[in-house]
Tab-separated table of C-alpha atoms in Angstrom:
chain	number	residue	atom	x	y	z
A	1	MET	CA	-11.727	12.057	-16.845
A	2	SER	CA	-12.737	11.050	-13.588
A	3	GLY	CA	-10.336	11.070	-10.583
A	4	LYS	CA	-9.650	8.612	-7.934
A	5	LEU	CA	-10.549	7.704	-4.354
A	6	TYR	CA	-7.234	6.328	-2.242
A	7	VAL	CA	-8.311	4.496	0.983
A	8	VAL	CA	-5.266	5.312	2.855
A	9	ALA	CA	-4.309	3.272	6.162
A	10	THR	CA	-1.927	5.713	8.557
A	11	PRO	CA	0.239	4.715	11.410
A	12	ILE	CA	-1.598	3.438	14.465
A	13	GLY	CA	1.236	4.781	16.763
A	14	ASN	CA	4.764	4.390	15.020
A	15	LEU	CA	5.224	7.021	12.486
A	16	ALA	CA	7.765	4.424	10.991
A	17	ASP	CA	5.016	2.271	9.777
A	18	PHE	CA	3.845	4.293	7.209
A	19	SER	CA	4.793	2.898	3.562
A	20	PHE	CA	6.333	4.939	0.575
A	21	ARG	CA	3.602	4.265	-1.264
A	22	ALA	CA	1.004	6.006	1.300
A	23	LEU	CA	3.324	8.782	1.143
A	24	GLU	CA	3.426	8.864	-2.406
A	25	VAL	CA	-0.084	9.179	-2.740
A	26	LEU	CA	-0.807	11.795	-0.220
A	27	LYS	CA	2.005	13.804	-2.033
A	28	GLN	CA	0.086	13.541	-5.397
A	29	VAL	CA	-3.315	14.111	-4.270
A	30	ASP	CA	-5.370	16.779	-4.981
A	31	LEU	CA	-7.646	16.589	-1.267
A	32	ILE	CA	-7.189	15.005	1.912
A	33	ALA	CA	-10.551	13.846	3.470
A	34	ALA	CA	-9.518	13.449	7.149
A	35	GLU	CA	-11.512	12.282	10.261
A	36	ASP	CA	-9.674	14.593	12.495
A	37	THR	CA	-7.782	17.386	10.614
A	38	ARG	CA	-5.739	18.621	13.229
A	39	HIS	CA	-4.662	14.954	14.088
A	40	VAL	CA	-3.718	14.315	10.522
A	41	LYS	CA	-1.907	18.208	9.972
A	42	MET	CA	0.748	16.468	12.128
A	43	LEU	CA	1.623	13.257	10.324
A	44	LEU	CA	1.792	15.273	7.349
A	45	GLN	CA	3.843	18.073	8.816
A	46	HIS	CA	6.395	15.429	9.720
A	47	TYR	CA	6.926	13.568	6.337
A	48	GLY	CA	6.954	17.382	4.717
A	49	ILE	CA	3.308	16.919	2.680
A	50	ASN	CA	1.199	20.435	2.459
A	51	LYS	CA	-2.382	19.565	1.180
A	52	PRO	CA	-5.577	20.604	1.457
A	53	LEU	CA	-7.750	19.008	4.060
A	54	ILE	CA	-11.625	18.573	4.457
A	55	SER	CA	-13.143	17.120	7.409
A	56	LEU	CA	-14.979	13.952	7.033
A	57	HIS	CA	-16.254	12.177	10.529
A	58	GLN	CA	-19.355	10.321	11.663
A	59	HIS	CA	-21.427	13.735	12.140
A	60	ASN	CA	-21.012	15.180	8.475
A	61	GLU	CA	-20.002	12.272	6.163
A	62	ASP	CA	-23.585	11.468	5.067
A	63	ARG	CA	-23.859	15.041	3.484
A	64	ALA	CA	-19.946	15.549	2.481
A	65	SER	CA	-19.602	12.211	0.607
A	66	GLN	CA	-21.837	13.650	-2.502
A	67	GLY	CA	-19.537	16.597	-2.444
A	68	LEU	CA	-16.144	14.581	-2.688
A	69	VAL	CA	-17.653	12.459	-4.978
A	70	ASP	CA	-18.379	15.487	-7.462
A	71	LYS	CA	-14.878	16.166	-7.309
A	72	ILE	CA	-13.964	12.900	-7.929
A	73	ARG	CA	-15.771	12.999	-11.187
A	74	ASP	CA	-14.767	16.181	-12.142
A	75	GLY	CA	-10.940	14.848	-12.273
A	76	GLN	CA	-9.764	15.159	-8.410
A	77	SER	CA	-7.954	12.566	-6.815
A	78	ILE	CA	-8.630	12.516	-3.109
A	79	ALA	CA	-7.337	10.614	-0.137
A	80	LEU	CA	-9.293	9.339	2.732
A	81	VAL	CA	-7.615	8.672	5.796
A	82	SER	CA	-8.817	8.194	9.293
A	83	ASP	CA	-6.871	9.097	12.941
A	84	ALA	CA	-4.891	6.201	12.754
A	85	GLY	CA	-5.127	3.012	11.246
A	86	THR	CA	-7.302	1.370	8.322
A	87	PRO	CA	-10.001	3.684	7.335
A	88	LEU	CA	-13.587	2.064	8.242
A	89	LEU	CA	-12.709	-0.375	10.376
A	90	SER	CA	-14.612	1.289	13.221
A	91	ASP	CA	-14.073	4.552	11.561
A	92	PRO	CA	-15.817	7.140	9.295
A	93	GLY	CA	-15.348	6.663	5.216
A	94	LEU	CA	-18.492	4.006	4.535
A	95	PRO	CA	-20.747	6.585	2.768
A	96	LEU	CA	-17.934	7.831	0.603
A	97	VAL	CA	-16.895	4.501	-0.645
A	98	LYS	CA	-20.351	3.432	-1.341
A	99	LEU	CA	-21.183	6.853	-3.059
A	100	ALA	CA	-17.933	6.358	-5.430
A	101	ARG	CA	-18.698	2.327	-6.535
A	102	GLN	CA	-22.171	3.565	-7.148
A	103	ASP	CA	-20.799	6.133	-9.334
A	104	GLY	CA	-18.555	3.548	-10.923
A	105	LEU	CA	-15.729	5.471	-9.965
A	106	GLU	CA	-12.243	4.096	-9.399
A	107	VAL	CA	-11.510	3.358	-5.492
A	108	THR	CA	-7.820	2.157	-4.579
A	109	PRO	CA	-7.071	0.318	-1.024
A	110	ILE	CA	-3.601	1.813	-0.057
A	111	PRO	CA	-2.512	-0.539	2.653
A	112	GLY	CA	-0.958	-0.215	6.079
A	113	ALA	CA	-1.119	-0.322	9.580
A	114	CYS	CA	-4.230	-1.876	11.329
A	115	ALA	CA	-4.534	-2.665	15.100
A	116	LEU	CA	-6.923	-5.538	14.832
A	117	ILE	CA	-4.531	-7.411	12.388
A	118	ALA	CA	-1.619	-6.461	14.788
A	119	ALA	CA	-2.872	-7.890	17.530
A	120	LEU	CA	-4.099	-11.113	16.308
A	121	SER	CA	-0.853	-11.989	14.371
A	122	VAL	CA	0.941	-12.067	18.231
A	123	SER	CA	-2.201	-13.327	20.065
A	124	GLY	CA	-0.929	-16.967	19.810
A	125	LEU	CA	-4.713	-18.161	18.939
A	126	PRO	CA	-5.895	-19.858	16.245
A	127	ILE	CA	-7.011	-17.050	13.424
A	128	THR	CA	-7.620	-19.212	10.466
A	129	ARG	CA	-11.164	-17.974	11.342
A	130	PHE	CA	-12.054	-14.937	13.235
A	131	SER	CA	-14.574	-12.758	13.355
A	132	PHE	CA	-14.495	-8.580	14.359
A	133	GLU	CA	-17.114	-7.246	16.436
A	134	GLY	CA	-16.413	-3.261	16.601
A	135	PHE	CA	-16.858	-1.660	19.666
A	136	LEU	CA	-18.765	-3.240	22.426
A	137	PRO	CA	-22.240	-1.741	23.588
A	138	ARG	CA	-21.862	1.345	25.959
A	139	THR	CA	-24.304	0.230	28.546
A	140	ALA	CA	-23.490	-3.147	30.693
A	141	SER	CA	-26.776	-5.017	30.012
A	142	ALA	CA	-26.079	-4.685	26.728
A	143	ARG	CA	-22.493	-5.982	26.839
A	144	LYS	CA	-23.727	-8.721	29.076
A	145	SER	CA	-26.509	-9.795	26.112
A	146	PHE	CA	-23.570	-9.662	23.220
A	147	PHE	CA	-21.262	-11.913	25.584
A	148	GLN	CA	-23.912	-14.506	26.558
A	149	ASP	CA	-24.685	-14.743	22.242
A	150	LYS	CA	-20.694	-15.160	21.589
A	151	LEU	CA	-20.495	-17.781	24.135
A	152	SER	CA	-20.963	-20.283	21.722
A	153	ASP	CA	-18.900	-18.788	19.019
A	154	THR	CA	-15.975	-21.610	18.144
A	155	SER	CA	-13.939	-19.361	16.516
A	156	THR	CA	-11.709	-16.607	17.708
A	157	TRP	CA	-13.220	-13.082	17.531
A	158	ALA	CA	-12.078	-9.798	18.688
A	159	PHE	CA	-12.952	-6.066	20.021
A	160	TYR	CA	-12.027	-2.738	20.238
A	161	GLU	CA	-12.427	-1.090	23.754
A	162	SER	CA	-11.490	2.514	25.265
A	163	SER	CA	-9.852	2.972	28.434
A	164	HIS	CA	-13.135	4.086	29.589
A	165	ARG	CA	-15.048	1.274	29.647
A	166	ILE	CA	-12.124	-1.850	29.286
A	167	GLN	CA	-12.634	-2.740	33.052
A	168	ALA	CA	-16.243	-2.860	32.776
A	169	ALA	CA	-16.277	-4.577	29.845
A	170	LEU	CA	-14.090	-7.367	31.052
A	171	GLU	CA	-16.274	-7.419	34.189
A	172	ASP	CA	-19.264	-8.053	32.369
A	173	MET	CA	-17.622	-10.728	30.754
A	174	ALA	CA	-16.365	-12.326	33.687
A	175	GLY	CA	-20.144	-12.142	34.630
A	176	ILE	CA	-20.668	-14.768	31.485
A	177	PHE	CA	-17.557	-16.624	30.665
A	178	PRO	CA	-15.699	-19.516	32.591
A	179	PRO	CA	-12.981	-17.742	34.760
A	180	GLU	CA	-10.471	-20.049	32.703
A	181	HIS	CA	-11.620	-18.664	29.078
A	182	GLU	CA	-8.013	-17.487	27.473
A	183	ILE	CA	-7.954	-14.029	26.131
A	184	VAL	CA	-5.542	-11.533	24.593
A	185	ILE	CA	-5.550	-7.835	25.564
A	186	ALA	CA	-3.778	-5.612	23.243
A	187	ARG	CA	-3.123	-2.181	24.385
A	188	GLU	CA	-1.125	0.731	22.728
A	189	ILE	CA	-0.125	-1.460	19.723
A	190	THR	CA	3.180	0.034	18.225
A	191	LYS	CA	3.210	3.101	20.641
A	192	LEU	CA	5.668	3.760	23.749
A	193	HIS	CA	3.696	1.558	26.264
A	194	GLU	CA	2.624	-1.331	24.229
A	195	THR	CA	1.774	-4.372	26.293
A	196	ILE	CA	0.123	-7.742	24.981
A	197	VAL	CA	-1.268	-9.812	28.162
A	198	LYS	CA	-2.315	-13.375	26.813
A	199	ALA	CA	-3.962	-15.104	30.113
A	200	PRO	CA	-7.200	-16.593	31.420
A	201	LEU	CA	-9.960	-14.131	31.571
A	202	ALA	CA	-9.708	-13.936	35.555
A	203	ALA	CA	-6.279	-13.636	35.833
A	204	ALA	CA	-6.416	-10.952	32.766
A	205	LEU	CA	-9.326	-8.750	34.597
A	206	GLN	CA	-7.796	-9.238	38.048
A	207	LYS	CA	-4.092	-7.530	36.046
A	208	VAL	CA	-6.722	-4.658	34.668
A	209	GLN	CA	-8.339	-4.065	38.192
A	210	SER	CA	-4.856	-3.677	39.953
A	211	ASP	CA	-2.575	-1.892	37.420
A	212	GLU	CA	-3.704	1.303	36.596
A	213	ASN	CA	-1.450	1.554	33.530
A	214	MET	CA	-3.504	-1.342	32.292
A	215	ARG	CA	-6.812	0.849	32.251
A	216	LYS	CA	-5.042	3.590	29.747
A	217	GLY	CA	-4.723	3.860	26.130
A	218	GLU	CA	-6.534	1.766	23.157
A	219	PHE	CA	-7.277	-1.932	23.559
A	220	VAL	CA	-7.631	-4.721	21.274
A	221	VAL	CA	-9.289	-7.427	23.007
A	222	ILE	CA	-8.993	-11.211	21.174
A	223	VAL	CA	-11.381	-14.196	22.852
A	224	ALA	CA	-10.104	-17.701	22.155
A	225	GLY	CA	-13.372	-19.726	20.659
A	226	ARG	CA	-15.072	-22.302	22.802
A	227	LYS	CA	-13.200	-25.582	22.379
A	228	ILE	CA	-15.048	-28.410	20.784
A	229	GLU	CA	-14.956	-32.149	22.391
A	230	VAL	CA	-14.837	-34.820	19.435
A	231	ASP	CA	-17.540	-36.914	19.960
A	232	GLN	CA	-15.288	-40.335	20.663
A	233	GLN	CA	-18.656	-42.396	20.236
A	234	GLN	CA	-18.858	-40.819	16.610
A	235	LEU	CA	-15.202	-40.465	15.655
A	236	SER	CA	-13.294	-43.338	17.483
A	237	GLU	CA	-9.500	-42.882	18.477
A	238	GLU	CA	-8.519	-45.109	15.137
A	239	HIS	CA	-10.129	-42.925	12.826
A	240	LEU	CA	-9.209	-39.471	14.770
A	241	LYS	CA	-5.147	-41.051	14.150
A	242	ILE	CA	-5.909	-41.761	10.714
A	243	LEU	CA	-7.352	-38.149	10.281
A	244	ARG	CA	-4.139	-36.626	11.573
A	245	LEU	CA	-1.765	-38.863	9.524
A	246	LEU	CA	-3.465	-37.549	6.451
A	247	LEU	CA	-3.151	-34.056	7.385
A	248	SER	CA	0.469	-34.512	7.924
A	249	GLU	CA	0.921	-35.305	4.679
A	250	CYS	CA	-2.444	-33.726	2.306
A	251	SER	CA	-4.463	-30.599	2.114
A	252	ILE	CA	-7.456	-30.581	4.422
A	253	LYS	CA	-9.576	-31.465	1.447
A	254	THR	CA	-7.658	-34.155	0.370
A	255	ALA	CA	-7.150	-35.514	4.088
A	256	VAL	CA	-10.880	-35.644	4.857
A	257	ALA	CA	-11.744	-36.968	1.114
A	258	LEU	CA	-9.375	-39.950	1.962
A	259	ALA	CA	-10.339	-40.421	5.604
A	260	THR	CA	-14.272	-40.413	4.781
A	261	GLU	CA	-13.794	-43.280	2.275
A	262	ILE	CA	-10.885	-45.230	4.432
A	263	THR	CA	-13.271	-45.210	8.097
A	264	GLY	CA	-17.032	-44.656	6.458
A	265	GLN	CA	-17.639	-41.757	8.596
A	266	ARG	CA	-19.720	-38.780	7.455
A	267	LYS	CA	-17.409	-36.241	5.478
A	268	LYS	CA	-18.806	-33.330	7.386
A	269	ARG	CA	-17.980	-34.569	10.532
A	270	LEU	CA	-14.550	-35.524	9.556
A	271	TYR	CA	-13.931	-31.761	8.377
A	272	GLN	CA	-14.953	-30.345	11.460
A	273	ALA	CA	-12.606	-32.625	13.249
A	274	ALA	CA	-9.869	-31.753	10.751
A	275	LEU	CA	-10.413	-28.013	11.055
A	276	ASP	CA	-10.288	-28.174	15.030
A	277	MET	CA	-7.253	-30.050	14.544
A	278	GLN	CA	-5.058	-27.540	13.083
A	279	GLU	CA	-7.095	-24.546	15.006
A	280	ASN	CA	-5.613	-26.457	18.354
A	281	GLN	CA	-1.756	-26.972	17.406
């Protein structure tokens, strides 16, 4: 019988953020593939787990993954973990998961901590729709080009950044985005010095520049989407009022369908207005 690959989320700071299921899986598997075996050893020792470890990082994962898939095919169960959080989110592991799936092997997620989701949940920004951009480019010119492309994004978006580049990244952003554009800086999520700042870009940058502690640790930066002003010539105040009343009583799909019949306006225009209303509540 074939074994199984478990993709296991580990704590991002507070060791108590580790599920009972994740612990049981790590106790039962034959082998643990880790981004940094030294880092994971400390976690395993804390919970009294003693399992063979193999290093799987960005420099060896392409060649090492096939050997791990062979072990799973031979009946071994393997847990894939990263240094912290959910594997594959800006961490190694994709070649292994992809190969296992191509071979028809079972791949099971063991959910848990994720810095991105944790930060989004407390951001106070609309997250019905959002995009994750991973780590930003390393050079200023590439970052500025990236920010220019994101200037017209109407949904919330987020990126990871390191302590070495957080100030430079925000300074590059401030050269593209208006100073009043709202962002959230989530620093050291779940750790002792956790800090969450929601502020206009200019104020957030000033805080990072003036406070040395705001340049330490690991960061999730969340950026509000560009606000869309409803075209009053296209949708009158009466049309918007009707749509608001319907949304208070119906699902968005039903509200838009009824508003289309009542107002005679285009369904697509009403649907976009409904999304904007919900996100700006």
